[in-house]
Structure formats: structure tokens, C-alpha cells
PDB file of C-alpha atoms in Angstrom:
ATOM      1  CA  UNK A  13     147.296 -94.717  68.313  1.00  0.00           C
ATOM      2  CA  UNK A  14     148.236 -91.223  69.736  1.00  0.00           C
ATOM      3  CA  UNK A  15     145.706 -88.938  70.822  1.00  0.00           C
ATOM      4  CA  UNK A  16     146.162 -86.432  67.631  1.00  0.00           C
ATOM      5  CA  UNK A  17     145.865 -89.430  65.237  1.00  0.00           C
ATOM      6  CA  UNK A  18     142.504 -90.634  67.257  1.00  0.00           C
ATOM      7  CA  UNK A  19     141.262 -86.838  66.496  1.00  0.00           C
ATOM      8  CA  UNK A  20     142.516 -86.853  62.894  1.00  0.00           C
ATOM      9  CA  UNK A  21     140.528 -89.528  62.255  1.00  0.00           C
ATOM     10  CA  UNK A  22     137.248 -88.774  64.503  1.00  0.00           C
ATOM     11  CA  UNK A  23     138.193 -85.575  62.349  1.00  0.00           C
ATOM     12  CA  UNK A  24     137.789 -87.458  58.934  1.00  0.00           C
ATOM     13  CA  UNK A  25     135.262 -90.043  60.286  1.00  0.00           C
ATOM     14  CA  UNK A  26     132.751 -86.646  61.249  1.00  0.00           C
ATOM     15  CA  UNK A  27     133.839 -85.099  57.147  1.00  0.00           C
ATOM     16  CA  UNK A  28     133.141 -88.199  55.659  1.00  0.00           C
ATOM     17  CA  UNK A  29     129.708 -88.808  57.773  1.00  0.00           C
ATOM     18  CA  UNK A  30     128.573 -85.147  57.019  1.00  0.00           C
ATOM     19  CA  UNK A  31     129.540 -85.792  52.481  1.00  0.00           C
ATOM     20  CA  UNK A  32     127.337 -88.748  52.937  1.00  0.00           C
ATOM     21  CA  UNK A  33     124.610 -87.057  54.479  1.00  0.00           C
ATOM     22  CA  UNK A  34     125.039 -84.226  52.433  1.00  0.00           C
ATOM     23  CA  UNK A  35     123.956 -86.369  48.882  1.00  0.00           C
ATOM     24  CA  UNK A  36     121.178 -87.806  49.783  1.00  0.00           C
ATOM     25  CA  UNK A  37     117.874 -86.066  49.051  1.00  0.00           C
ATOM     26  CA  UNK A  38     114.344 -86.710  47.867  1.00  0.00           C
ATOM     27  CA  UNK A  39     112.966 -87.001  44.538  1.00  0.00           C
ATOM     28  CA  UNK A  40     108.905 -86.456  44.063  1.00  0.00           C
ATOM     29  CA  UNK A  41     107.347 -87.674  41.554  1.00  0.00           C
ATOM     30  CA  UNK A  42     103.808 -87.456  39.435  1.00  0.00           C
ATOM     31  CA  UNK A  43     102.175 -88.833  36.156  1.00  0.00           C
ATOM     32  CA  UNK A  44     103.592 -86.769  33.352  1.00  0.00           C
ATOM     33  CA  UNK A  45     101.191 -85.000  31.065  1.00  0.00           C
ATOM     34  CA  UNK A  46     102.775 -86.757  27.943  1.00  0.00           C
ATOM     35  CA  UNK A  47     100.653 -90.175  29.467  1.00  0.00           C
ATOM     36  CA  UNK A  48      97.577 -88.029  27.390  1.00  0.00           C
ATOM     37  CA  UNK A  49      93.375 -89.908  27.688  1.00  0.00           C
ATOM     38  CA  UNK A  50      94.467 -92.909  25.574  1.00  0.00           C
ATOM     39  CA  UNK A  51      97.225 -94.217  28.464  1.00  0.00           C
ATOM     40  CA  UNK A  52      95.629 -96.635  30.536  1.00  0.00           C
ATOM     41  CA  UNK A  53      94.501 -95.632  34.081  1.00  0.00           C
ATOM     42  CA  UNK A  54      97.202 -95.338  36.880  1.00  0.00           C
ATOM     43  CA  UNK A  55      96.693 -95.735  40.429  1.00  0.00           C
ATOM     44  CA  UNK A  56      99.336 -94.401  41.553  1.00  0.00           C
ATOM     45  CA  UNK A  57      99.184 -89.915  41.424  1.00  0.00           C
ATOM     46  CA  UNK A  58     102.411 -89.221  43.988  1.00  0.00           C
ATOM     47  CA  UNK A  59     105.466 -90.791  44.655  1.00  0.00           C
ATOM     48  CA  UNK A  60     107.994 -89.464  47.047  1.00  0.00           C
ATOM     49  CA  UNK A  61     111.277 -91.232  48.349  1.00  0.00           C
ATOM     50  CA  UNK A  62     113.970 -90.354  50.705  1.00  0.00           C
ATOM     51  CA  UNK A  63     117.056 -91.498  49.846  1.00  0.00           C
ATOM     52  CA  UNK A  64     118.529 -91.106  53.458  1.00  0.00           C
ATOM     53  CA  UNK A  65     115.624 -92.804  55.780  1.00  0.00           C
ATOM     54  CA  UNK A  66     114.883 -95.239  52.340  1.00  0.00           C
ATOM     55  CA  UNK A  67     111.109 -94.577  53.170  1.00  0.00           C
ATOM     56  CA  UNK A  68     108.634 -94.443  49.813  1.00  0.00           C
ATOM     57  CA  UNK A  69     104.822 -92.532  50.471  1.00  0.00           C
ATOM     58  CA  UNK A  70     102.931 -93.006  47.901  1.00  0.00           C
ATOM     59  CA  UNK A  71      99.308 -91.131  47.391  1.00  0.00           C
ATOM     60  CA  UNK A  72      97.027 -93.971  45.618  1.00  0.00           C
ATOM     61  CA  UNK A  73      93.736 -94.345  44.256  1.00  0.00           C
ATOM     62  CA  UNK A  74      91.581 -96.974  46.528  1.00  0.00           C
ATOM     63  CA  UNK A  75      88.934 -96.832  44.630  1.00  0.00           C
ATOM     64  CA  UNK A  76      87.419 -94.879  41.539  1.00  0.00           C
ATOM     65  CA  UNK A  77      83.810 -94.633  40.269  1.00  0.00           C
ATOM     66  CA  UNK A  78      82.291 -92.901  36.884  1.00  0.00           C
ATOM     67  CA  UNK A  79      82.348 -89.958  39.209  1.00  0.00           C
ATOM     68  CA  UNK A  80      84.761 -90.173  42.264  1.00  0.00           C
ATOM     69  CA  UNK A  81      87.922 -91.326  43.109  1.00  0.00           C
ATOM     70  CA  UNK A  82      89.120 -92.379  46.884  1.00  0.00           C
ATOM     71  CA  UNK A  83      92.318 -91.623  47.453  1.00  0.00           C
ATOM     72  CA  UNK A  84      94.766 -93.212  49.834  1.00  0.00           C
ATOM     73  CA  UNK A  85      98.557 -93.515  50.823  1.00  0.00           C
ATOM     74  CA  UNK A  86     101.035 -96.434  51.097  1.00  0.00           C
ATOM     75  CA  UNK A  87     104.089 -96.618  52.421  1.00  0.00           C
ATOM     76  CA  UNK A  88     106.898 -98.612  50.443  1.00  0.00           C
ATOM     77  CA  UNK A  89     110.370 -99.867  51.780  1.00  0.00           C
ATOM     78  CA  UNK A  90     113.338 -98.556  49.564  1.00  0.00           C
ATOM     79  CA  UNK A  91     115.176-102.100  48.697  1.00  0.00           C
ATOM     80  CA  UNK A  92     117.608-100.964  45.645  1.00  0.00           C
ATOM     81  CA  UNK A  93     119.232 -97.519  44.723  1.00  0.00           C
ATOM     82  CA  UNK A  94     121.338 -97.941  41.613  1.00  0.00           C
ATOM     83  CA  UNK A  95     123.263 -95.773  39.364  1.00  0.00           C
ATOM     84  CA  UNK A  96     121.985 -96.722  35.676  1.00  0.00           C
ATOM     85  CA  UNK A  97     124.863 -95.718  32.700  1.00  0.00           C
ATOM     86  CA  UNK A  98     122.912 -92.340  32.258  1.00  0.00           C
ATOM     87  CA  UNK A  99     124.030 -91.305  35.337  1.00  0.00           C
ATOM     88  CA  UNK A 100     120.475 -91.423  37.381  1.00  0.00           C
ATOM     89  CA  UNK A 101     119.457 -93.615  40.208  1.00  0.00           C
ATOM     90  CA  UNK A 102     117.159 -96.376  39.359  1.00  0.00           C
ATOM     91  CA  UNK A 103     115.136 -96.866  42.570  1.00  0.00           C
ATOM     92  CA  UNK A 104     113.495-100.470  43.653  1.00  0.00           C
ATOM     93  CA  UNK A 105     110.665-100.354  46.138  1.00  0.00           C
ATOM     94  CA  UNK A 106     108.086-102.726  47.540  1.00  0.00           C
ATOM     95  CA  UNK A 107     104.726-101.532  49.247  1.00  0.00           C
ATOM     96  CA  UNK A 108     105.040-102.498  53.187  1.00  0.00           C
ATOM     97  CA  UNK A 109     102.009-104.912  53.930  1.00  0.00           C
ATOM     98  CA  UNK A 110      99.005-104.176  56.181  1.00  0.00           C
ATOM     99  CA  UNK A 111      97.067-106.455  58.296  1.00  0.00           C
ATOM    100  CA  UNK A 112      94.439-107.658  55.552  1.00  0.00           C
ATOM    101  CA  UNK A 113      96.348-107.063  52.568  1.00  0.00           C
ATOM    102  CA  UNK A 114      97.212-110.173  50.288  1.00  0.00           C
ATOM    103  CA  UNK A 115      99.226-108.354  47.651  1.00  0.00           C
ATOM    104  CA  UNK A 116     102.298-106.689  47.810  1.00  0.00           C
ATOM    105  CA  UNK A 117     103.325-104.432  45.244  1.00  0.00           C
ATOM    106  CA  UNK A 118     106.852-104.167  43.932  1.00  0.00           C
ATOM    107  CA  UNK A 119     107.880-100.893  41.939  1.00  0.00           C
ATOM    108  CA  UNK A 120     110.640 -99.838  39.824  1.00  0.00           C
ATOM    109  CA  UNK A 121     111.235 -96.347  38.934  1.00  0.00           C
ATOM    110  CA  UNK A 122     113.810 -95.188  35.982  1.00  0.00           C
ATOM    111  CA  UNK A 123     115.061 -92.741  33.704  1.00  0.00           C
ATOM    112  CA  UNK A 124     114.999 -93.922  29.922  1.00  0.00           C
ATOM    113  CA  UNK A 125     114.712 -90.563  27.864  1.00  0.00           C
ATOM    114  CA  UNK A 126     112.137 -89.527  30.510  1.00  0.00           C
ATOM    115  CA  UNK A 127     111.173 -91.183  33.856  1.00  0.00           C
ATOM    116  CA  UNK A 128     108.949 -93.871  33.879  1.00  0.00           C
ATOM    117  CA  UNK A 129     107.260 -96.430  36.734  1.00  0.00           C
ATOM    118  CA  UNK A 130     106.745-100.091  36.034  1.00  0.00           C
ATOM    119  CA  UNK A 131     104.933-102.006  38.639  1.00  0.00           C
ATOM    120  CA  UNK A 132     103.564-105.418  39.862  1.00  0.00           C
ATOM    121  CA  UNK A 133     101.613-107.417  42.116  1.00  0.00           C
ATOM    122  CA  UNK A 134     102.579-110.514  43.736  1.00  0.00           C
ATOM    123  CA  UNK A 135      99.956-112.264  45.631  1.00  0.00           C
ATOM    124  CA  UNK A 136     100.652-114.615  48.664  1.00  0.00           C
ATOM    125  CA  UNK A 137      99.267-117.859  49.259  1.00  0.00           C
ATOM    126  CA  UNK A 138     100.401-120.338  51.969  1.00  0.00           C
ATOM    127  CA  UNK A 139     103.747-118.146  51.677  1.00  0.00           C
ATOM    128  CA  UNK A 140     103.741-119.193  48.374  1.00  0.00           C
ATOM    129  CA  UNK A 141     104.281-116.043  45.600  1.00  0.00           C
ATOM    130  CA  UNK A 142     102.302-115.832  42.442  1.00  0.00           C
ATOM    131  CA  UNK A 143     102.223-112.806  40.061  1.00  0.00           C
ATOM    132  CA  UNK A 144      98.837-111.414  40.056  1.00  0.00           C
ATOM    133  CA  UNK A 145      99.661-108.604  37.924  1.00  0.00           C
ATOM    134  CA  UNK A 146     102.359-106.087  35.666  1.00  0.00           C
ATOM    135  CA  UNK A 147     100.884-103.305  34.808  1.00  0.00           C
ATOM    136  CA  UNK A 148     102.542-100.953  31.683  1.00  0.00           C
ATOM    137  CA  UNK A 149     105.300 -98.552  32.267  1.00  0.00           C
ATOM    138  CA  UNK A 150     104.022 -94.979  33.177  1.00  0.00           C
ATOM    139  CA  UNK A 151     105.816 -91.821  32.637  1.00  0.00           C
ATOM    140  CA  UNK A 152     106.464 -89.530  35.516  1.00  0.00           C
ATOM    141  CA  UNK A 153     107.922 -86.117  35.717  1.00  0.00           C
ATOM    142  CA  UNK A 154     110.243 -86.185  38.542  1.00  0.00           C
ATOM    143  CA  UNK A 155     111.782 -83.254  41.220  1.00  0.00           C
ATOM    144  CA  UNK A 156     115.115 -83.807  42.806  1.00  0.00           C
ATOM    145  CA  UNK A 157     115.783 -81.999  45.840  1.00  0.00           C
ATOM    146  CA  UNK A 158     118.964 -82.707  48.514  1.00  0.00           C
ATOM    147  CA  UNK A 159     118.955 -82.815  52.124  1.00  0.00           C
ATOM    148  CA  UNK A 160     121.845 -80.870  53.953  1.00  0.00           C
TER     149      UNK A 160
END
């Protein structure tokens, strides 16, 4: 290759690089005010990916009395980023384990009519999975915002 085609396409490689980087963003994410008193309880009050770094934070409930709630965070591994037929990302996520924890959570977050969360636990044992738990879908109201 001659020197001006090795710059053309350093040239397009650098364009191309920069378009990519350009679309991806963040989207944030809390329980929508349509889940009204009769939804059941959901631990989780924040979500917030980055679509570039594919890093979830998620602020959590720990625990919850009659009169208190402890709140935490977890951190969650982006594994799948799809386009659904609406035209919105349907995002996959799994909660990155800690020293002591025996359950892993896995999350998927979509956009039906509005957004909602569906989530389980899976619960290791001799590296053996079992389900431990699904919990119902929750609706979310959801902020997109891109990077650049």
C-alpha cells in the first residue's frame, strides 16, 4: 500500500472509531410512578448503564424494616445489547459476585409500551445453578443520554 492509501484509511479507521464512540450513551433508570401501593415491593430504586464501558450500578435496597430501608449499590456486567422491532435496545445484565455472595442476579430491561425490568436469582451450589427466584416485571421510566 502507498503512503496516501495507508492515511486514507488511518483517515477512515479514526471516522469510523469516532461514529462508534459517538452512539453510545447511558440510559438511567427508576421505578415509574404507574407501579402505584398495590405493586409488589422492588429492590431495586436506580439503574444506570453505559453502553460504551458495558458497566451496570445499580442503587439497591439491603435491607428494609416497618420503618427504614438500607440502601446499597451493585455493580452488574452488561452481557447483551439488542435492538428489539420497536427500535429500542433491550439490555441483558448480570450482578458481578462478591466474596460471600451465593446468588447472582440476572436482569433484563425492555421497552414494551413502557419500560419494564424483569429479574432473577440463580443460586450456586457445588457450581451447580438452581433458580432461587423471578420476581414480576417492574415498570421503569427511563433517560437516554449520549456520550460524545
Amino acid at each position: 500500500m502507498s503512503i496516501s492509501a495507508n492515511r486514507l484509511a488511518l483517515q477512515f479507521l479514526m471516522l469510523f472509531s469516532a461514529a462508534g464512540a459517538a452512539s453510545a450513551g447511558t440510559i438511567t433508570c427508576v421505578p415509574g410512578a404507574s407501579n402505584g401501593p398495590a405493586a409488589p415491593f422492588n429492590w431495586v430504586r436506580r439503574i444506570s448503564i453505559d453502553e460504551h464501558s458495558r458497566t451496570v450500578n445499580l442503587d439497591v435496597v439491603r435491607s428494609r424494616t416497618k420503618d427504614t430501608e438500607t440502601m446499597g449499590k451493585m455493580r452488574a456486567d452488561l452481557v447483551g445489547m439488542e435492538e428489539s422491532q420497536s427500535g429500542e435496545p433491550v439490555y441483558v445484565f448480570n450482578s458481578i459476585p462478591t466474596v460471600g455472595t451465593e446468588v447472582t442476579h440476572l436482569f433484563k430491561l425492555f421497552k414494551a409500551s413502557e419500560w419494564r425490568l424483569v429479574s432473577a436469582g440463580v443460586a450456586f451450589a457445588n457450581k451447580v445453578p438452581a433458580l432461587r427466584a423471578v420476581e414480576q416485571s417492574v415498570v421503569f421510566d427511563c433517560k437516554r443520554s449520549d456520550l460524545g
